[in-house]
Structure formats: structure tokens, C-alpha cells
Amino acid sequence: MTDDHAGWGGPQEYTDVFLRSARQAVLDLCDRRGGEFESLTGEAVSDAADNVVVAATAVVLFRGRRCVFRRGIWPPSHPATTQAAIYATVLEERLLTRVHPRLGDDVSPLDL
């Protein structure tokens, strides 16, 4: 952990706080916009320089489509609760502007 992240805990602690906050924000979003929450997960990997990088992935059903939204959350640029609010806001914007009902049997996930 570098000094830039002091006070935010390590990747696991930050991710845990983020996921709790983001889960509630995404559930609220689904309630408001008529979506259905499927999952929210965090995945840690090491990058080429052996630094830990964490991405959060939300899966929601919206307007008849399964939508997948993945965004990096660690290393952080904001406290975890702020990052969770930003995550949900960006997800909402993308759901509202990029998801259109599909006719036919195309059930492939839509990457946002």
C-alpha cells in the first residue's frame, strides 16, 4: 500500500466496504429503474508490475437484457463509499443510454 492510499485500508478492506455500499446503490437503482439485480462481485488480479488491481462487476437484467458492467476500483481515486456512488451513477447512465429492448431471441449479455 502506498501513501496515496493511507487511511483507506488495503485492497481487501477497501473492496469489502465498496461492495457493501455499491450493492445497496445498485439495488436502489434497480428498484427505481425497473431492473433486476443479479450479482455484484470484486475480482483482484496482479498487473504486469505485480501491483494488485481490483475490478467490480455488476450484472443486472434491464429492459429485457442481461447487462454486465465492469470497472476498476483499486487502486482507488476516492474513498470506497464515494467510489460506490460513482459506480452506481455511471452504471445508471449506461443502462439508460445504451440498453434498448431487443426483439427476437438474442440473450447475449450486453457489456456496458
mmCIF file with all atom_site columns, C-alpha atoms in Angstrom:
data_model
loop_
_atom_site.group_PDB
_atom_site.id
_atom_site.type_symbol
_atom_site.label_atom_id
_atom_site.label_alt_id
_atom_site.label_comp_id
_atom_site.label_asym_id
_atom_site.label_entity_id
_atom_site.label_seq_id
_atom_site.pdbx_PDB_ins_code
_atom_site.Cartn_x
_atom_site.Cartn_y
_atom_site.Cartn_z
_atom_site.occupancy
_atom_site.B_iso_or_equiv
_atom_site.pdbx_formal_charge
_atom_site.auth_seq_id
_atom_site.auth_comp_id
_atom_site.auth_asym_id
_atom_site.auth_atom_id
_atom_site.pdbx_PDB_model_num
ATOM 1   C CA . MET A 1 1   ? 0.000   0.000   0.000   1.00 0.00 ? 1   MET A CA 1
ATOM 2   C CA . THR A 1 2   ? 1.376   3.383   -0.945  1.00 0.00 ? 2   THR A CA 1
ATOM 3   C CA . ASP A 1 3   ? 0.961   6.635   0.958   1.00 0.00 ? 3   ASP A CA 1
ATOM 4   C CA . ASP A 1 4   ? -1.632  7.678   -1.645  1.00 0.00 ? 4   ASP A CA 1
ATOM 5   C CA . HIS A 1 5   ? -4.000  5.070   -0.168  1.00 0.00 ? 5   HIS A CA 1
ATOM 6   C CA . ALA A 1 6   ? -3.239  5.655   3.519   1.00 0.00 ? 6   ALA A CA 1
ATOM 7   C CA . GLY A 1 7   ? -6.382  5.597   5.603   1.00 0.00 ? 7   GLY A CA 1
ATOM 8   C CA . TRP A 1 8   ? -8.353  3.579   3.033   1.00 0.00 ? 8   TRP A CA 1
ATOM 9   C CA . GLY A 1 9   ? -7.104  0.210   4.222   1.00 0.00 ? 9   GLY A CA 1
ATOM 10  C CA . GLY A 1 10  ? -5.688  -2.407  1.913   1.00 0.00 ? 10  GLY A CA 1
ATOM 11  C CA . PRO A 1 11  ? -7.298  -3.766  -1.240  1.00 0.00 ? 11  PRO A CA 1
ATOM 12  C CA . GLN A 1 12  ? -9.418  -6.360  0.610   1.00 0.00 ? 12  GLN A CA 1
ATOM 13  C CA . GLU A 1 13  ? -10.754 -3.932  3.232   1.00 0.00 ? 13  GLU A CA 1
ATOM 14  C CA . TYR A 1 14  ? -11.433 -1.265  0.592   1.00 0.00 ? 14  TYR A CA 1
ATOM 15  C CA . THR A 1 15  ? -13.188 -3.792  -1.659  1.00 0.00 ? 15  THR A CA 1
ATOM 16  C CA . ASP A 1 16  ? -15.374 -5.046  1.205   1.00 0.00 ? 16  ASP A CA 1
ATOM 17  C CA . VAL A 1 17  ? -16.524 -1.502  2.054   1.00 0.00 ? 17  VAL A CA 1
ATOM 18  C CA . PHE A 1 18  ? -17.019 -0.701  -1.639  1.00 0.00 ? 18  PHE A CA 1
ATOM 19  C CA . LEU A 1 19  ? -19.098 -3.833  -2.290  1.00 0.00 ? 19  LEU A CA 1
ATOM 20  C CA . ARG A 1 20  ? -21.387 -3.212  0.700   1.00 0.00 ? 20  ARG A CA 1
ATOM 21  C CA . SER A 1 21  ? -22.059 0.368   -0.410  1.00 0.00 ? 21  SER A CA 1
ATOM 22  C CA . ALA A 1 22  ? -22.273 -0.398  -4.127  1.00 0.00 ? 22  ALA A CA 1
ATOM 23  C CA . ARG A 1 23  ? -24.610 -3.363  -3.600  1.00 0.00 ? 23  ARG A CA 1
ATOM 24  C CA . GLN A 1 24  ? -27.151 -1.118  -1.870  1.00 0.00 ? 24  GLN A CA 1
ATOM 25  C CA . ALA A 1 25  ? -26.738 1.598   -4.512  1.00 0.00 ? 25  ALA A CA 1
ATOM 26  C CA . VAL A 1 26  ? -27.240 -0.892  -7.383  1.00 0.00 ? 26  VAL A CA 1
ATOM 27  C CA . LEU A 1 27  ? -30.261 -2.448  -5.625  1.00 0.00 ? 27  LEU A CA 1
ATOM 28  C CA . ASP A 1 28  ? -31.768 1.042   -5.220  1.00 0.00 ? 28  ASP A CA 1
ATOM 29  C CA . LEU A 1 29  ? -31.036 1.758   -8.890  1.00 0.00 ? 29  LEU A CA 1
ATOM 30  C CA . CYS A 1 30  ? -32.797 -1.442  -9.956  1.00 0.00 ? 30  CYS A CA 1
ATOM 31  C CA . ASP A 1 31  ? -35.819 -0.588  -7.788  1.00 0.00 ? 31  ASP A CA 1
ATOM 32  C CA . ARG A 1 32  ? -36.055 2.931   -9.246  1.00 0.00 ? 32  ARG A CA 1
ATOM 33  C CA . ARG A 1 33  ? -35.475 1.992   -12.887 1.00 0.00 ? 33  ARG A CA 1
ATOM 34  C CA . GLY A 1 34  ? -37.252 -1.353  -13.133 1.00 0.00 ? 34  GLY A CA 1
ATOM 35  C CA . GLY A 1 35  ? -34.172 -3.541  -13.320 1.00 0.00 ? 35  GLY A CA 1
ATOM 36  C CA . GLU A 1 36  ? -33.400 -6.798  -11.588 1.00 0.00 ? 36  GLU A CA 1
ATOM 37  C CA . PHE A 1 37  ? -30.194 -7.196  -9.588  1.00 0.00 ? 37  PHE A CA 1
ATOM 38  C CA . GLU A 1 38  ? -28.309 -10.390 -10.348 1.00 0.00 ? 38  GLU A CA 1
ATOM 39  C CA . SER A 1 39  ? -24.848 -10.013 -8.801  1.00 0.00 ? 39  SER A CA 1
ATOM 40  C CA . LEU A 1 40  ? -22.022 -7.717  -7.738  1.00 0.00 ? 40  LEU A CA 1
ATOM 41  C CA . THR A 1 41  ? -18.522 -9.110  -7.328  1.00 0.00 ? 41  THR A CA 1
ATOM 42  C CA . GLY A 1 42  ? -14.977 -7.891  -6.878  1.00 0.00 ? 42  GLY A CA 1
ATOM 43  C CA . GLU A 1 43  ? -12.005 -9.574  -8.511  1.00 0.00 ? 43  GLU A CA 1
ATOM 44  C CA . ALA A 1 44  ? -8.376  -8.926  -7.613  1.00 0.00 ? 44  ALA A CA 1
ATOM 45  C CA . VAL A 1 45  ? -5.548  -9.608  -10.054 1.00 0.00 ? 45  VAL A CA 1
ATOM 46  C CA . SER A 1 46  ? -1.907  -8.616  -10.284 1.00 0.00 ? 46  SER A CA 1
ATOM 47  C CA . ASP A 1 47  ? -0.838  -6.347  -13.111 1.00 0.00 ? 47  ASP A CA 1
ATOM 48  C CA . ALA A 1 48  ? 2.441   -6.542  -15.061 1.00 0.00 ? 48  ALA A CA 1
ATOM 49  C CA . ALA A 1 49  ? 4.297   -4.676  -12.283 1.00 0.00 ? 49  ALA A CA 1
ATOM 50  C CA . ASP A 1 50  ? 2.910   -7.116  -9.660  1.00 0.00 ? 50  ASP A CA 1
ATOM 51  C CA . ASN A 1 51  ? 0.578   -4.476  -8.190  1.00 0.00 ? 51  ASN A CA 1
ATOM 52  C CA . VAL A 1 52  ? -2.890  -5.512  -7.030  1.00 0.00 ? 52  VAL A CA 1
ATOM 53  C CA . VAL A 1 53  ? -5.713  -4.274  -9.235  1.00 0.00 ? 53  VAL A CA 1
ATOM 54  C CA . VAL A 1 54  ? -9.368  -4.832  -8.269  1.00 0.00 ? 54  VAL A CA 1
ATOM 55  C CA . ALA A 1 55  ? -12.362 -4.579  -10.582 1.00 0.00 ? 55  ALA A CA 1
ATOM 56  C CA . ALA A 1 56  ? -16.029 -4.683  -9.588  1.00 0.00 ? 56  ALA A CA 1
ATOM 57  C CA . THR A 1 57  ? -18.556 -6.359  -11.874 1.00 0.00 ? 57  THR A CA 1
ATOM 58  C CA . ALA A 1 58  ? -22.308 -5.838  -11.641 1.00 0.00 ? 58  ALA A CA 1
ATOM 59  C CA . VAL A 1 59  ? -24.810 -7.941  -13.550 1.00 0.00 ? 59  VAL A CA 1
ATOM 60  C CA . VAL A 1 60  ? -28.379 -6.668  -13.879 1.00 0.00 ? 60  VAL A CA 1
ATOM 61  C CA . LEU A 1 61  ? -31.366 -7.500  -16.040 1.00 0.00 ? 61  LEU A CA 1
ATOM 62  C CA . PHE A 1 62  ? -32.655 -4.312  -17.645 1.00 0.00 ? 62  PHE A CA 1
ATOM 63  C CA . ARG A 1 63  ? -35.153 -3.777  -20.472 1.00 0.00 ? 63  ARG A CA 1
ATOM 64  C CA . GLY A 1 64  ? -35.061 -7.461  -21.276 1.00 0.00 ? 64  GLY A CA 1
ATOM 65  C CA . ARG A 1 65  ? -31.260 -7.620  -21.489 1.00 0.00 ? 65  ARG A CA 1
ATOM 66  C CA . ARG A 1 66  ? -28.637 -9.086  -19.201 1.00 0.00 ? 66  ARG A CA 1
ATOM 67  C CA . CYS A 1 67  ? -26.137 -6.261  -18.711 1.00 0.00 ? 67  CYS A CA 1
ATOM 68  C CA . VAL A 1 68  ? -22.595 -6.566  -17.373 1.00 0.00 ? 68  VAL A CA 1
ATOM 69  C CA . PHE A 1 69  ? -20.750 -3.521  -16.022 1.00 0.00 ? 69  PHE A CA 1
ATOM 70  C CA . ARG A 1 70  ? -17.092 -3.856  -15.011 1.00 0.00 ? 70  ARG A CA 1
ATOM 71  C CA . ARG A 1 71  ? -14.976 -1.031  -13.618 1.00 0.00 ? 71  ARG A CA 1
ATOM 72  C CA . GLY A 1 72  ? -11.679 -0.819  -11.736 1.00 0.00 ? 72  GLY A CA 1
ATOM 73  C CA . ILE A 1 73  ? -11.924 0.207   -8.085  1.00 0.00 ? 73  ILE A CA 1
ATOM 74  C CA . TRP A 1 74  ? -8.371  -0.382  -6.779  1.00 0.00 ? 74  TRP A CA 1
ATOM 75  C CA . PRO A 1 75  ? -6.052  1.382   -6.704  1.00 0.00 ? 75  PRO A CA 1
ATOM 76  C CA . PRO A 1 76  ? -8.605  3.931   -5.507  1.00 0.00 ? 76  PRO A CA 1
ATOM 77  C CA . SER A 1 77  ? -9.145  7.500   -6.576  1.00 0.00 ? 77  SER A CA 1
ATOM 78  C CA . HIS A 1 78  ? -11.836 8.131   -3.929  1.00 0.00 ? 78  HIS A CA 1
ATOM 79  C CA . PRO A 1 79  ? -12.919 6.690   -0.580  1.00 0.00 ? 79  PRO A CA 1
ATOM 80  C CA . ALA A 1 80  ? -14.820 3.407   -1.025  1.00 0.00 ? 80  ALA A CA 1
ATOM 81  C CA . THR A 1 81  ? -18.286 4.826   -0.304  1.00 0.00 ? 81  THR A CA 1
ATOM 82  C CA . THR A 1 82  ? -17.751 7.694   -2.762  1.00 0.00 ? 82  THR A CA 1
ATOM 83  C CA . GLN A 1 83  ? -16.410 5.275   -5.362  1.00 0.00 ? 83  GLN A CA 1
ATOM 84  C CA . ALA A 1 84  ? -19.516 3.102   -4.851  1.00 0.00 ? 84  ALA A CA 1
ATOM 85  C CA . ALA A 1 85  ? -21.814 6.076   -5.506  1.00 0.00 ? 85  ALA A CA 1
ATOM 86  C CA . ILE A 1 86  ? -19.855 6.960   -8.652  1.00 0.00 ? 86  ILE A CA 1
ATOM 87  C CA . TYR A 1 87  ? -20.001 3.328   -9.790  1.00 0.00 ? 87  TYR A CA 1
ATOM 88  C CA . ALA A 1 88  ? -23.791 3.199   -9.426  1.00 0.00 ? 88  ALA A CA 1
ATOM 89  C CA . THR A 1 89  ? -24.210 6.566   -11.160 1.00 0.00 ? 89  THR A CA 1
ATOM 90  C CA . VAL A 1 90  ? -22.120 5.506   -14.165 1.00 0.00 ? 90  VAL A CA 1
ATOM 91  C CA . LEU A 1 91  ? -23.986 2.186   -14.315 1.00 0.00 ? 91  LEU A CA 1
ATOM 92  C CA . GLU A 1 92  ? -27.322 4.027   -14.309 1.00 0.00 ? 92  GLU A CA 1
ATOM 93  C CA . GLU A 1 93  ? -26.193 6.386   -17.077 1.00 0.00 ? 93  GLU A CA 1
ATOM 94  C CA . ARG A 1 94  ? -25.064 3.481   -19.230 1.00 0.00 ? 94  ARG A CA 1
ATOM 95  C CA . LEU A 1 95  ? -28.225 1.480   -18.616 1.00 0.00 ? 95  LEU A CA 1
ATOM 96  C CA . LEU A 1 96  ? -30.404 4.426   -19.598 1.00 0.00 ? 96  LEU A CA 1
ATOM 97  C CA . THR A 1 97  ? -28.428 5.413   -22.688 1.00 0.00 ? 97  THR A CA 1
ATOM 98  C CA . ARG A 1 98  ? -27.095 2.125   -24.069 1.00 0.00 ? 98  ARG A CA 1
ATOM 99  C CA . VAL A 1 99  ? -29.704 -0.538  -23.347 1.00 0.00 ? 99  VAL A CA 1
ATOM 100 C CA . HIS A 1 100 ? -32.561 -0.887  -25.789 1.00 0.00 ? 100 HIS A CA 1
ATOM 101 C CA . PRO A 1 101 ? -35.155 -3.676  -25.817 1.00 0.00 ? 101 PRO A CA 1
ATOM 102 C CA . ARG A 1 102 ? -34.279 -6.375  -28.327 1.00 0.00 ? 102 ARG A CA 1
ATOM 103 C CA . LEU A 1 103 ? -36.674 -8.302  -30.495 1.00 0.00 ? 103 LEU A CA 1
ATOM 104 C CA . GLY A 1 104 ? -36.011 -11.932 -31.123 1.00 0.00 ? 104 GLY A CA 1
ATOM 105 C CA . ASP A 1 105 ? -34.063 -14.480 -29.143 1.00 0.00 ? 105 ASP A CA 1
ATOM 106 C CA . ASP A 1 106 ? -30.765 -12.624 -28.648 1.00 0.00 ? 106 ASP A CA 1
ATOM 107 C CA . VAL A 1 107 ? -29.991 -13.200 -24.975 1.00 0.00 ? 107 VAL A CA 1
ATOM 108 C CA . SER A 1 108 ? -26.273 -12.490 -25.108 1.00 0.00 ? 108 SER A CA 1
ATOM 109 C CA . PRO A 1 109 ? -25.043 -10.261 -22.278 1.00 0.00 ? 109 PRO A CA 1
ATOM 110 C CA . LEU A 1 110 ? -24.513 -6.619  -23.101 1.00 0.00 ? 110 LEU A CA 1
ATOM 111 C CA . ASP A 1 111 ? -21.182 -5.248  -21.881 1.00 0.00 ? 111 ASP A CA 1
ATOM 112 C CA . LEU A 1 112 ? -21.557 -1.723  -20.614 1.00 0.00 ? 112 LEU A CA 1
#
